[in-house]
Short mmCIF file of C-alpha atoms and ligand atoms in Angstrom, two decimals:
data_model
loop_
_atom_site.label_atom_id
_atom_site.label_comp_id
_atom_site.label_asym_id
_atom_site.label_seq_id
_atom_site.Cartn_x
_atom_site.Cartn_y
_atom_site.Cartn_z
CA MET Y 200 -19.59 25.19 1.28
CA PHE Y 201 -18.56 27.38 4.22
CA ARG Y 202 -14.97 26.14 4.55
CA ARG Y 203 -13.16 22.86 4.55
CA PRO Y 204 -13.08 21.04 7.88
CA PRO Y 205 -9.75 21.07 9.73
CA THR Y 206 -7.43 18.13 9.09
CA ILE Y 207 -6.50 15.63 11.81
CA GLY Y 208 -3.05 17.23 12.00
CA GLU Y 209 -4.60 20.67 12.57
CA LEU Y 210 -6.88 19.38 15.29
CA ARG Y 211 -4.04 17.68 17.06
CA ARG Y 212 -1.58 20.51 16.72
CA PRO Y 213 0.30 21.28 19.92
CA PRO Y 214 0.39 24.75 21.50
CA GLN Y 215 2.71 26.89 19.36
CA VAL Y 216 4.80 29.99 19.92
CA LEU Y 217 6.06 31.91 16.89
CA LEU Y 218 9.18 34.05 17.29
CA LEU Y 219 9.60 36.96 14.89
CA GLY Y 220 12.06 39.84 14.65
CA ASN Y 221 14.90 41.44 12.77
CA HIS Y 222 17.80 39.18 12.02
CA SER Y 223 20.24 39.12 14.90
CA SER Y 224 17.66 40.42 17.37
CA GLY Y 225 18.29 37.32 19.48
CA LYS Y 226 15.43 34.95 18.61
CA SER Y 227 17.58 31.87 18.22
CA THR Y 228 19.67 32.71 21.29
CA PHE Y 229 16.47 33.01 23.32
CA ILE Y 230 15.27 29.63 22.03
CA ASN Y 231 18.58 28.01 23.00
CA TYR Y 232 18.31 29.62 26.42
CA LEU Y 233 14.79 28.21 26.85
CA LEU Y 234 15.83 24.73 25.78
CA GLY Y 235 19.11 24.75 27.64
CA SER Y 236 21.05 23.60 24.60
CA ASP Y 237 22.35 24.91 21.28
CA VAL Y 238 19.52 23.77 19.08
CA GLN Y 239 19.64 26.79 16.80
CA LYS Y 240 22.63 28.44 15.16
CA THR Y 241 23.21 31.99 16.34
CA GLY Y 242 25.36 34.81 15.07
CA VAL Y 243 25.46 38.42 13.98
CA ALA Y 244 25.42 37.63 10.27
CA PRO Y 245 22.01 36.62 8.84
CA THR Y 246 22.86 32.92 8.91
CA ASP Y 247 19.41 31.42 9.13
CA ASP Y 248 16.75 32.04 6.51
CA SER Y 249 14.36 29.24 7.46
CA PHE Y 250 11.25 28.71 9.50
CA THR Y 251 12.38 26.12 12.04
CA ILE Y 252 9.73 24.19 13.93
CA ILE Y 253 11.18 22.87 17.16
CA THR Y 254 9.01 20.24 18.71
CA TRP Y 255 9.14 17.34 21.13
CA GLY Y 256 10.43 13.91 20.10
CA ASP Y 257 11.90 10.93 21.97
CA ASP Y 258 14.92 11.04 19.78
CA ARG Y 259 16.83 13.86 18.19
CA ALA Y 260 15.69 14.11 14.59
CA ASP Y 261 15.80 16.76 11.89
CA ARG Y 262 13.47 16.82 8.90
CA ASP Y 263 13.36 18.94 5.77
CA GLY Y 264 10.42 20.92 4.44
CA PRO Y 265 9.05 18.41 1.89
CA ALA Y 266 8.87 15.69 4.57
CA VAL Y 267 7.18 18.12 6.98
CA VAL Y 268 4.45 19.43 4.67
CA SER Y 269 3.58 16.04 3.23
CA ASN Y 270 3.01 14.37 6.59
CA PRO Y 271 -0.75 14.32 7.33
CA ASP Y 272 -0.09 13.78 11.03
CA LEU Y 273 1.64 17.15 11.23
CA PRO Y 274 -0.35 20.39 11.06
CA TYR Y 275 1.78 21.95 8.29
CA GLU Y 276 0.22 20.61 5.09
CA GLY Y 277 -1.31 24.01 4.39
CA LEU Y 278 2.15 25.47 3.81
CA ARG Y 279 2.40 23.61 0.52
CA HIS Y 280 0.24 26.29 -1.10
CA PHE Y 281 3.05 28.81 -0.67
CA GLY Y 282 5.17 26.86 -3.15
CA ASP Y 283 8.46 24.98 -3.26
CA GLN Y 284 10.53 28.02 -2.39
CA LEU Y 285 8.94 28.27 1.02
CA VAL Y 286 8.85 24.51 1.54
CA SER Y 287 12.60 24.39 1.00
CA HIS Y 288 12.91 26.98 3.77
CA ILE Y 289 11.16 24.88 6.40
CA ARG Y 290 12.89 22.64 8.91
CA LEU Y 291 11.58 20.56 11.77
CA LYS Y 292 13.74 19.64 14.73
CA GLN Y 293 12.66 17.10 17.31
CA ARG Y 294 14.37 17.28 20.67
CA PRO Y 295 13.70 15.43 23.93
CA VAL Y 296 13.47 18.60 26.02
CA ASP Y 297 10.73 18.85 28.67
CA LEU Y 298 9.48 22.30 27.71
CA LEU Y 299 8.68 21.00 24.21
CA HIS Y 300 6.16 18.60 25.72
CA SER Y 301 3.86 21.52 26.29
CA VAL Y 302 4.84 23.94 23.55
CA THR Y 303 6.29 23.90 20.04
CA LEU Y 304 8.60 26.81 19.18
CA ILE Y 305 8.84 28.26 15.68
CA ASP Y 306 11.95 30.25 14.84
CA SER Y 307 11.67 32.45 11.76
CA PRO Y 308 14.00 34.03 9.20
CA GLY Y 309 15.15 37.42 10.41
CA MET Y 310 13.21 40.28 8.91
CA ILE Y 311 15.25 42.56 6.69
CA ASP Y 312 15.06 46.32 6.49
CA GLU Y 313 14.41 46.46 2.79
CA ALA Y 314 11.23 44.59 1.97
CA LYS Y 315 11.39 43.76 -1.71
CA PRO Y 316 7.85 43.88 -3.06
CA GLU Y 317 8.67 41.60 -6.00
CA GLY Y 318 9.47 38.86 -3.52
CA GLY Y 319 13.22 38.95 -2.82
CA ARG Y 320 12.79 35.77 -0.85
CA GLY Y 321 11.12 33.91 -3.69
CA TYR Y 322 7.92 33.30 -1.72
CA ASP Y 323 5.21 35.29 -0.01
CA PHE Y 324 6.95 36.03 3.29
CA PRO Y 325 4.16 38.10 4.93
CA GLY Y 326 1.66 35.45 3.83
CA ALA Y 327 3.73 32.67 5.39
CA VAL Y 328 4.13 34.69 8.61
CA ARG Y 329 0.38 35.24 8.69
CA TRP Y 330 -0.19 31.51 8.21
CA PHE Y 331 2.04 30.67 11.16
CA ALA Y 332 0.76 33.56 13.29
CA GLU Y 333 -2.87 32.55 12.84
CA ARG Y 334 -2.04 29.08 14.08
CA ALA Y 335 0.21 30.18 16.91
CA ASP Y 336 -1.05 30.69 20.43
CA LEU Y 337 1.53 33.34 21.11
CA VAL Y 338 3.56 35.52 18.74
CA VAL Y 339 6.69 37.07 20.24
CA VAL Y 340 8.26 39.90 18.25
CA PHE Y 341 11.89 40.70 19.08
CA PHE Y 342 13.55 44.08 18.62
CA ASP Y 343 17.11 44.92 19.48
CA PRO Y 344 18.84 48.19 20.34
CA ASP Y 345 20.45 48.43 16.90
CA LYS Y 346 17.13 48.38 15.08
CA PRO Y 347 14.39 49.52 17.41
CA GLY Y 348 12.61 51.01 14.42
CA THR Y 349 9.97 49.23 12.47
CA THR Y 350 10.94 49.74 8.88
CA GLY Y 351 10.86 47.67 5.72
CA GLU Y 352 9.77 44.11 6.19
CA THR Y 353 8.87 44.55 9.87
CA LEU Y 354 6.39 47.23 8.93
CA GLN Y 355 4.97 45.07 6.19
CA VAL Y 356 4.63 42.11 8.56
CA PHE Y 357 2.84 44.17 11.20
CA ARG Y 358 0.46 45.52 8.62
CA ASP Y 359 -0.18 42.41 6.53
CA SER Y 360 0.50 39.49 8.83
CA LEU Y 361 -0.27 40.51 12.40
CA SER Y 362 -3.36 42.67 12.05
CA GLY Y 363 -6.29 41.31 14.01
CA ILE Y 364 -4.20 39.05 16.24
CA ASP Y 365 -3.04 41.67 18.74
CA HIS Y 366 -4.25 39.56 21.63
CA LYS Y 367 -1.56 36.97 20.92
CA LEU Y 368 1.25 39.46 20.48
CA LEU Y 369 4.14 40.00 22.90
CA ILE Y 370 6.79 42.63 22.16
CA VAL Y 371 10.35 42.20 23.39
CA LEU Y 372 13.13 44.79 23.42
CA ASN Y 373 16.10 42.49 23.72
CA LYS Y 374 19.82 42.82 24.50
CA MET Y 375 19.26 45.22 27.39
CA ASP Y 376 22.72 44.32 28.65
CA GLN Y 377 24.19 46.19 25.71
CA PHE Y 378 23.16 49.58 27.07
CA GLN Y 379 25.91 51.41 28.85
CA ASN Y 380 23.69 54.16 30.22
CA LEU Y 381 20.10 55.14 30.77
CA HIS Y 382 20.18 57.72 28.03
CA ASP Y 383 20.91 55.10 25.32
CA PHE Y 384 18.19 52.88 26.71
CA ALA Y 385 15.63 55.70 26.76
CA ARG Y 386 16.42 56.58 23.16
CA ALA Y 387 16.03 53.03 21.90
CA TYR Y 388 12.90 52.47 23.97
CA GLY Y 389 11.39 55.75 22.82
CA ALA Y 390 12.14 54.94 19.18
CA LEU Y 391 10.47 51.56 19.51
CA CYS Y 392 7.37 53.04 21.17
CA TRP Y 393 7.15 55.74 18.56
CA ASN Y 394 7.32 53.26 15.71
CA LEU Y 395 4.93 50.81 17.29
CA GLY Y 396 2.50 53.65 17.93
CA LYS Y 397 2.49 54.40 14.23
CA ILE Y 398 1.80 50.87 13.08
CA THR Y 399 -0.42 49.27 15.68
CA LEU Y 400 -3.01 52.08 15.58
CA ARG Y 401 -4.04 51.30 19.12
CA LYS Y 402 -4.63 53.88 21.76
CA ASP Y 403 -2.73 51.90 24.33
CA LEU Y 404 0.73 50.63 23.60
CA PRO Y 405 1.28 46.90 24.01
CA LEU Y 406 3.44 46.01 26.94
CA ILE Y 407 7.11 45.75 26.09
CA TYR Y 408 9.35 43.20 27.76
CA ASN Y 409 12.74 44.81 28.25
CA THR Y 410 15.11 41.96 28.69
CA TYR Y 411 18.26 40.17 27.59
CA VAL Y 412 19.59 36.64 27.43
CA PRO Y 413 22.47 35.94 29.78
CA ILE Y 414 25.14 34.46 27.56
CA VAL Y 415 28.84 34.01 28.04
CA GLY Y 416 30.65 37.03 26.73
CA ASN Y 417 27.84 39.54 27.34
CA SER Y 418 29.66 42.81 27.66
CA GLY Y 419 28.34 43.63 31.12
CA SER Y 420 26.06 46.61 31.27
CA ARG Y 421 26.34 49.43 33.73
CA LEU Y 422 22.56 49.45 34.14
CA PRO Y 423 21.13 47.38 36.99
CA LEU Y 424 19.92 44.18 35.34
CA GLN Y 425 17.52 42.89 37.95
CA ASP Y 426 14.41 44.39 36.35
CA PHE Y 427 15.37 42.94 33.00
CA ASP Y 428 15.84 39.52 34.59
CA GLU Y 429 12.35 39.74 36.06
CA ALA Y 430 10.94 40.69 32.67
CA ARG Y 431 12.58 37.62 31.18
CA GLU Y 432 11.01 35.43 33.84
CA SER Y 433 7.58 36.89 33.04
CA LEU Y 434 8.16 36.23 29.38
CA VAL Y 435 9.09 32.62 30.06
CA ASP Y 436 5.97 32.27 32.24
CA GLU Y 437 3.84 33.51 29.35
CA LEU Y 438 5.40 30.94 27.06
CA GLN Y 439 4.79 28.17 29.53
CA ASN Y 440 1.20 29.31 29.73
CA ALA Y 441 0.79 28.54 26.02
CA PRO Y 442 -1.24 25.32 26.54
CA ALA Y 443 -3.94 27.25 28.42
CA ARG Y 444 -3.88 29.91 25.74
CA ARG Y 445 -4.15 27.20 23.12
CA LEU Y 446 -7.44 26.00 24.60
CA ASP Y 447 -8.73 29.52 24.88
CA ASN Y 448 -7.71 30.30 21.30
CA LEU Y 449 -9.40 27.11 20.10
CA ILE Y 450 -12.64 28.11 21.78
CA THR Y 451 -12.39 31.64 20.40
CA GLN Y 452 -11.74 30.24 16.94
CA MET Y 453 -14.64 27.82 17.22
CA GLN Y 454 -16.92 30.63 18.31
CA SER Y 455 -15.86 32.80 15.43
CA PHE Y 456 -16.29 29.97 12.88
CA ALA Y 457 -19.70 29.09 14.30
CA GLU Y 458 -20.95 32.68 14.16
CA ARG Y 459 -19.74 33.08 10.62
CA LEU Y 460 -21.23 29.74 9.61
CA ARG Y 461 -24.59 30.75 11.08
CA LEU Y 462 -24.65 34.00 9.10
CA HIS Y 463 -23.51 32.23 5.93
CA ALA Y 464 -26.09 29.45 6.27
CA PHE Y 465 -29.03 31.63 7.31
CA VAL Y 466 -28.58 34.14 4.51
CA ILE Y 467 -28.07 31.53 1.80
CA ASN Y 468 -31.02 29.54 3.16
CA ASN Y 469 -33.20 32.64 3.10
CA LEU Y 470 -32.28 33.44 -0.50
CA ALA Y 471 -32.68 29.81 -1.58
CA ARG Y 472 -36.11 29.57 0.05
CA GLY Y 473 -37.29 32.74 -1.65
CA PHE Y 474 -36.00 31.51 -4.97
CA ARG Y 475 -37.59 28.08 -4.63
CA ARG Y 476 -40.91 29.75 -3.86
CA VAL Y 477 -40.77 31.86 -7.00
CA GLN Y 478 -39.70 28.83 -9.04
CA MET Y 479 -42.67 26.91 -7.70
CA GLN Y 480 -45.07 29.79 -8.43
CA TRP Y 481 -43.91 30.01 -12.02
CA ARG Y 482 -44.23 26.27 -12.55
CA THR Y 483 -47.66 26.09 -10.95
CA ALA Y 484 -48.87 29.03 -13.02
CA GLN Y 485 -47.64 27.36 -16.21
CA LEU Y 486 -49.29 24.06 -15.36
CA MET Y 487 -52.56 25.72 -14.48
CA LEU Y 488 -52.53 27.74 -17.66
CA LEU Y 489 -51.78 24.65 -19.69
CA ALA Y 490 -54.55 22.68 -17.98
CA ALA Y 491 -57.03 25.53 -18.49
CA ALA Y 492 -56.09 25.83 -22.17
CA CYS Y 493 -56.44 22.08 -22.72
CA VAL Y 494 -59.86 21.96 -21.03
CA THR Y 495 -61.09 24.95 -23.01
CA ALA Y 496 -59.83 23.44 -26.26
CA ALA Y 497 -61.50 20.10 -25.45
CA MET Y 498 -64.81 21.78 -24.56
CA ALA Y 499 -64.75 23.87 -27.70
CA GLY Y 500 -64.11 20.72 -29.72
CA LEU Y 501 -60.74 22.01 -30.92
CA LEU Y 502 -58.69 18.97 -29.99
CA ILE Y 503 -56.85 19.38 -33.23
CA ALA Y 504 -55.18 22.49 -31.79
CA LEU Y 505 -53.71 20.58 -28.83
CA PRO Y 506 -50.27 19.80 -30.31
CA GLY Y 507 -49.87 23.48 -31.19
CA LEU Y 508 -50.87 24.50 -27.67
CA LEU Y 509 -48.37 22.07 -26.17
CA ALA Y 510 -45.61 23.45 -28.36
CA VAL Y 511 -46.41 27.01 -27.25
CA PHE Y 512 -46.30 25.97 -23.59
CA ALA Y 513 -43.05 24.08 -24.06
CA LEU Y 514 -41.58 27.26 -25.51
CA LEU Y 515 -42.95 29.29 -22.62
CA ALA Y 516 -41.45 26.82 -20.13
CA LEU Y 517 -38.09 27.11 -21.87
CA VAL Y 518 -38.17 30.91 -21.65
CA VAL Y 519 -39.03 30.73 -17.94
CA GLU Y 520 -36.23 28.24 -17.17
CA LYS Y 521 -33.55 29.88 -19.28
CA ALA Y 522 -34.29 33.56 -18.89
CA VAL Y 523 -36.81 34.45 -16.19
CA LEU Y 524 -35.55 32.22 -13.38
CA PRO Y 525 -31.81 32.92 -13.85
CA ARG Y 526 -32.57 36.65 -13.81
CA GLU Y 527 -34.61 36.19 -10.66
CA LYS Y 528 -31.73 34.26 -9.12
CA SER Y 529 -29.10 36.88 -9.74
CA LYS Y 530 -31.49 39.62 -8.61
CA ARG Y 531 -31.84 37.83 -5.28
CA ILE Y 532 -28.10 37.30 -4.91
CA ASP Y 533 -27.56 40.99 -5.60
CA ARG Y 534 -29.94 41.77 -2.78
CA MET Y 535 -28.07 39.64 -0.26
CA ASP Y 536 -27.70 42.60 2.08
CA GLU Y 537 -31.46 42.93 2.29
CA ALA Y 538 -31.74 39.26 3.30
CA PHE Y 539 -29.15 39.84 6.01
CA GLU Y 540 -31.04 42.90 7.29
CA ARG Y 541 -34.34 41.02 7.22
CA ILE Y 542 -33.06 38.02 9.16
CA HIS Y 543 -31.32 40.11 11.81
CA GLU Y 544 -33.88 42.89 12.00
CA ARG Y 545 -34.23 42.73 15.77
CA GLU Y 546 -30.56 42.19 16.57
CA LEU Y 547 -29.57 45.12 14.39
CA LEU Y 548 -31.70 47.38 16.56
CA MET Y 549 -29.49 46.63 19.56
CA ARG Y 550 -26.82 49.27 19.63
CA ASP Y 551 -23.88 47.22 20.84
CA ARG Y 552 -24.73 44.22 18.65
CA ASP Y 553 -25.30 46.24 15.54
CA MET Y 554 -21.66 47.04 14.71
CA ASP Y 555 -20.32 43.58 15.51
CA LEU Y 556 -22.90 41.92 13.35
CA ARG Y 557 -22.31 44.22 10.41
CA ALA Y 558 -18.55 43.72 10.64
CA LEU Y 559 -19.08 39.96 10.69
CA TRP Y 560 -21.37 40.17 7.68
CA ALA Y 561 -18.81 42.24 5.76
CA GLU Y 562 -16.36 39.36 6.26
CA VAL Y 563 -18.77 36.58 5.41
CA LYS Y 564 -20.53 38.17 2.44
CA PRO Y 565 -17.93 37.84 -0.34
CA HIS Y 566 -17.62 34.10 0.09
CA ALA Y 567 -21.35 33.54 0.67
CA ARG Y 568 -22.01 35.46 -2.53
CA GLU Y 569 -19.51 33.41 -4.48
CA VAL Y 570 -21.01 30.16 -3.18
CA ALA Y 571 -24.55 31.28 -4.05
CA GLN Y 572 -23.48 32.32 -7.54
CA ARG Y 573 -21.39 29.30 -8.37
CA CYS Y 574 -23.55 26.56 -6.90
CA GLY Y 575 -26.91 28.03 -7.84
CA LEU Y 576 -29.53 28.78 -5.21
CA GLU Y 577 -31.70 25.86 -6.33
CA THR Y 578 -29.07 23.33 -5.19
CA PHE Y 579 -29.45 24.19 -1.51
CA THR Y 580 -31.93 22.06 0.38
CA ALA Y 581 -33.88 23.87 3.08
CA LEU Y 582 -32.06 24.26 6.40
CA ALA Y 583 -33.83 21.92 8.82
CA TRP Y 584 -35.27 23.44 11.96
CA ALA Y 585 -33.23 20.98 14.05
CA ASP Y 586 -29.98 22.07 12.36
CA ARG Y 587 -30.83 25.69 12.90
CA GLU Y 588 -31.45 25.01 16.57
CA LYS Y 589 -28.23 23.04 16.84
CA LEU Y 590 -26.25 25.98 15.48
CA ASN Y 591 -27.97 28.42 17.81
CA GLU Y 592 -27.36 26.19 20.78
CA LEU Y 593 -23.71 25.74 19.88
CA ILE Y 594 -23.15 29.48 19.81
CA GLU Y 595 -25.31 30.51 22.71
CA VAL Y 596 -24.90 27.63 25.13
CA GLU Y 597 -22.24 25.06 24.35
CA ILE Y 598 -19.26 27.23 23.42
CA PRO Y 599 -19.75 29.66 26.35
CA HIS Y 600 -20.07 26.60 28.58
CA LEU Y 601 -16.75 25.23 27.31
CA ARG Y 602 -15.10 28.54 28.07
CA SER Y 603 -16.40 28.61 31.61
CA GLU Y 604 -15.19 25.05 32.09
CA LEU Y 605 -11.76 26.11 30.91
CA TYR Y 606 -11.68 29.01 33.34
CA GLY Y 607 -12.85 26.65 36.03
CA SER Y 608 -9.93 24.31 35.45
CA PHE Y 609 -7.24 26.95 35.01
CA GLY Y 610 -8.75 29.52 37.29
CA ALA Y 611 -7.19 32.50 35.56
CA PRO Y 612 -9.73 34.11 33.28
CA ASP Y 613 -7.83 37.39 33.13
CA ASP Y 614 -4.86 35.81 31.48
CA LEU Y 615 -6.93 33.79 29.08
CA SER Y 616 -9.37 36.21 27.59
CA GLY Y 617 -9.39 35.72 23.83
CA ASP Y 618 -10.84 39.14 23.06
CA ALA Y 619 -8.78 41.45 25.19
CA PRO Y 620 -5.00 41.55 25.25
CA PRO Y 621 -3.84 39.51 28.20
CA GLN Y 622 -3.25 41.49 31.33
CA LEU Y 623 0.39 40.91 31.88
CA ARG Y 624 1.93 40.93 35.25
CA GLU Y 625 3.97 43.74 36.66
CA VAL Y 626 6.85 44.14 34.31
CA PRO Y 627 8.95 47.22 34.83
CA MET Y 628 8.67 50.31 32.74
CA ALA Y 629 5.46 49.69 30.84
CA PRO Y 630 4.34 52.99 29.35
CA THR Y 631 0.87 54.02 28.29
CA LEU Y 632 0.12 56.14 25.28
CA GLU Y 633 -2.64 58.72 25.45
CA ALA Y 634 -4.22 60.26 22.41
CA ASP Y 635 -4.38 64.05 22.68
CA GLU Y 636 -6.88 66.29 20.90
CA THR Y 637 -4.93 66.34 17.66
CA GLY Y 638 -4.98 62.58 17.54
CA ALA Y 639 -1.23 62.37 17.87
CA GLN Y 640 0.05 59.99 20.45
CA ARG Y 641 1.89 61.23 23.47
CA LEU Y 642 4.11 59.10 25.54
CA ALA Y 643 3.31 59.13 29.21
CA VAL Y 644 5.72 56.92 31.07
N1 GDP D 1289 24.63 41.19 24.38
C1 GDP D 1289 23.68 40.36 23.97
N2 GDP D 1289 23.84 39.68 22.82
C2 GDP D 1289 22.86 38.86 22.41
C3 GDP D 1289 21.66 38.70 23.13
N3 GDP D 1289 20.87 37.83 22.47
C4 GDP D 1289 21.57 37.46 21.37
N4 GDP D 1289 22.76 38.07 21.31
C5 GDP D 1289 23.74 37.95 20.28
O1 GDP D 1289 23.21 38.50 19.08
C6 GDP D 1289 23.63 37.78 17.95
C7 GDP D 1289 22.45 37.36 17.14
O2 GDP D 1289 21.64 36.47 17.86
P1 GDP D 1289 20.71 35.40 17.16
O3 GDP D 1289 20.06 34.65 18.27
O4 GDP D 1289 21.44 34.62 16.15
O5 GDP D 1289 19.66 36.34 16.44
P2 GDP D 1289 18.48 35.95 15.45
O6 GDP D 1289 18.93 36.29 14.09
O7 GDP D 1289 17.36 36.82 15.88
O8 GDP D 1289 18.19 34.51 15.62
C8 GDP D 1289 24.45 36.60 18.46
O9 GDP D 1289 25.79 36.89 18.30
C9 GDP D 1289 24.08 36.51 19.94
O10 GDP D 1289 25.15 36.04 20.71
C10 GDP D 1289 21.53 39.45 24.36
O11 GDP D 1289 20.51 39.39 25.04
N5 GDP D 1289 22.55 40.26 24.71
MG1 MG D 1290 18.20 33.03 14.17
#
């Protein structure tokens, strides 16, 4: 009852990179640059309002949304829940390009400044972005000099779709070649930092890749472009590193599922055990009382009263089953927090573990509660000792072992850490933000 197991398509999904950004910030142009061909349409007008999945295939092939979400071999079945409107805005393009062997790119509809709460797009856009972002190994957000601010839909997406996945996020300030002087650049860069500082609520600002895509007809900036070229190379490196990130993300995800599952199972098991004990006590007490009454009646020669006695006990049993036990059950479910505290008594005393565990419990509790209420505590069989040990071993030995094997084979733990934002290589002009006493953020370049 914890969650449904992943589908075959989900398990087999290739490493994915999601590209987000305002319309005309250069997402599609960047994709074409990566693939070395005009796979995506580009242009200043908001021409493309679809999520386009660009993946490897022997032959060139394009498929529409309904064919994509109904194919169990593809990891996109889950998108059906967002409704036909979204499905009709999904495309899949297969291209025989080498890069796509190792990574699938997902181009997205450009974000618009005015987010219409009533759903101007006809589907839950932030929800769909969240769905893709959770399954992506890297999320690249593009900004351009015209709109370095984070207003409207961008703000909504950062708040609703990208929270909690900071470690996968790369920020790009694109079209650097459009700046004619340093002053314009500084203003756009400053505006972007300022806005990001407001929405990411992090003390340190994520690293920003200042870059551009060399395309025919670029106006020719008067700024030296070498640094921006290097930033682009770093960005491409990060994208090519997606398969290693994919493995790391899978392990992180497995760890997080396993820890949640352990909490869920242990607490429900504890409540169910307590409830079964009480149920047993009540039933034993009734039986003993009945037996005692029967014996007394027989000894006193009042066998004639037996049917009456049996009727009284049947009534008593009915009251216990229909009123006493259900009340006991909901009382126990209401005291779920106490069960959690009891089971983790020792761990909760450890200072650094305490907060993590409570945060995890806050996430797990609503669903665990719903499961306990809907299924009824009596339906859960006792958690076997061997299963309990298996779960513990998975979390404490096997998953950490997998991670160290991964680091062993890729040899770059710094770049692969699932918890911390990846330490990106030297890219020019990365600022840090320091919080001063008033809590405001000050830019220290
Ligand atoms: N000067 C310049 N123009 C760019 C750059 N990247 C994209 N463009 C142009 O910006 C416009 C919008 O690009 P597009 O890739 O369609 O943006 P999207 O809406 O984010 O997919 C197109 O006319 C591109 O030629 C860049 O790095 N520099
Ligand atoms: Mg586009």
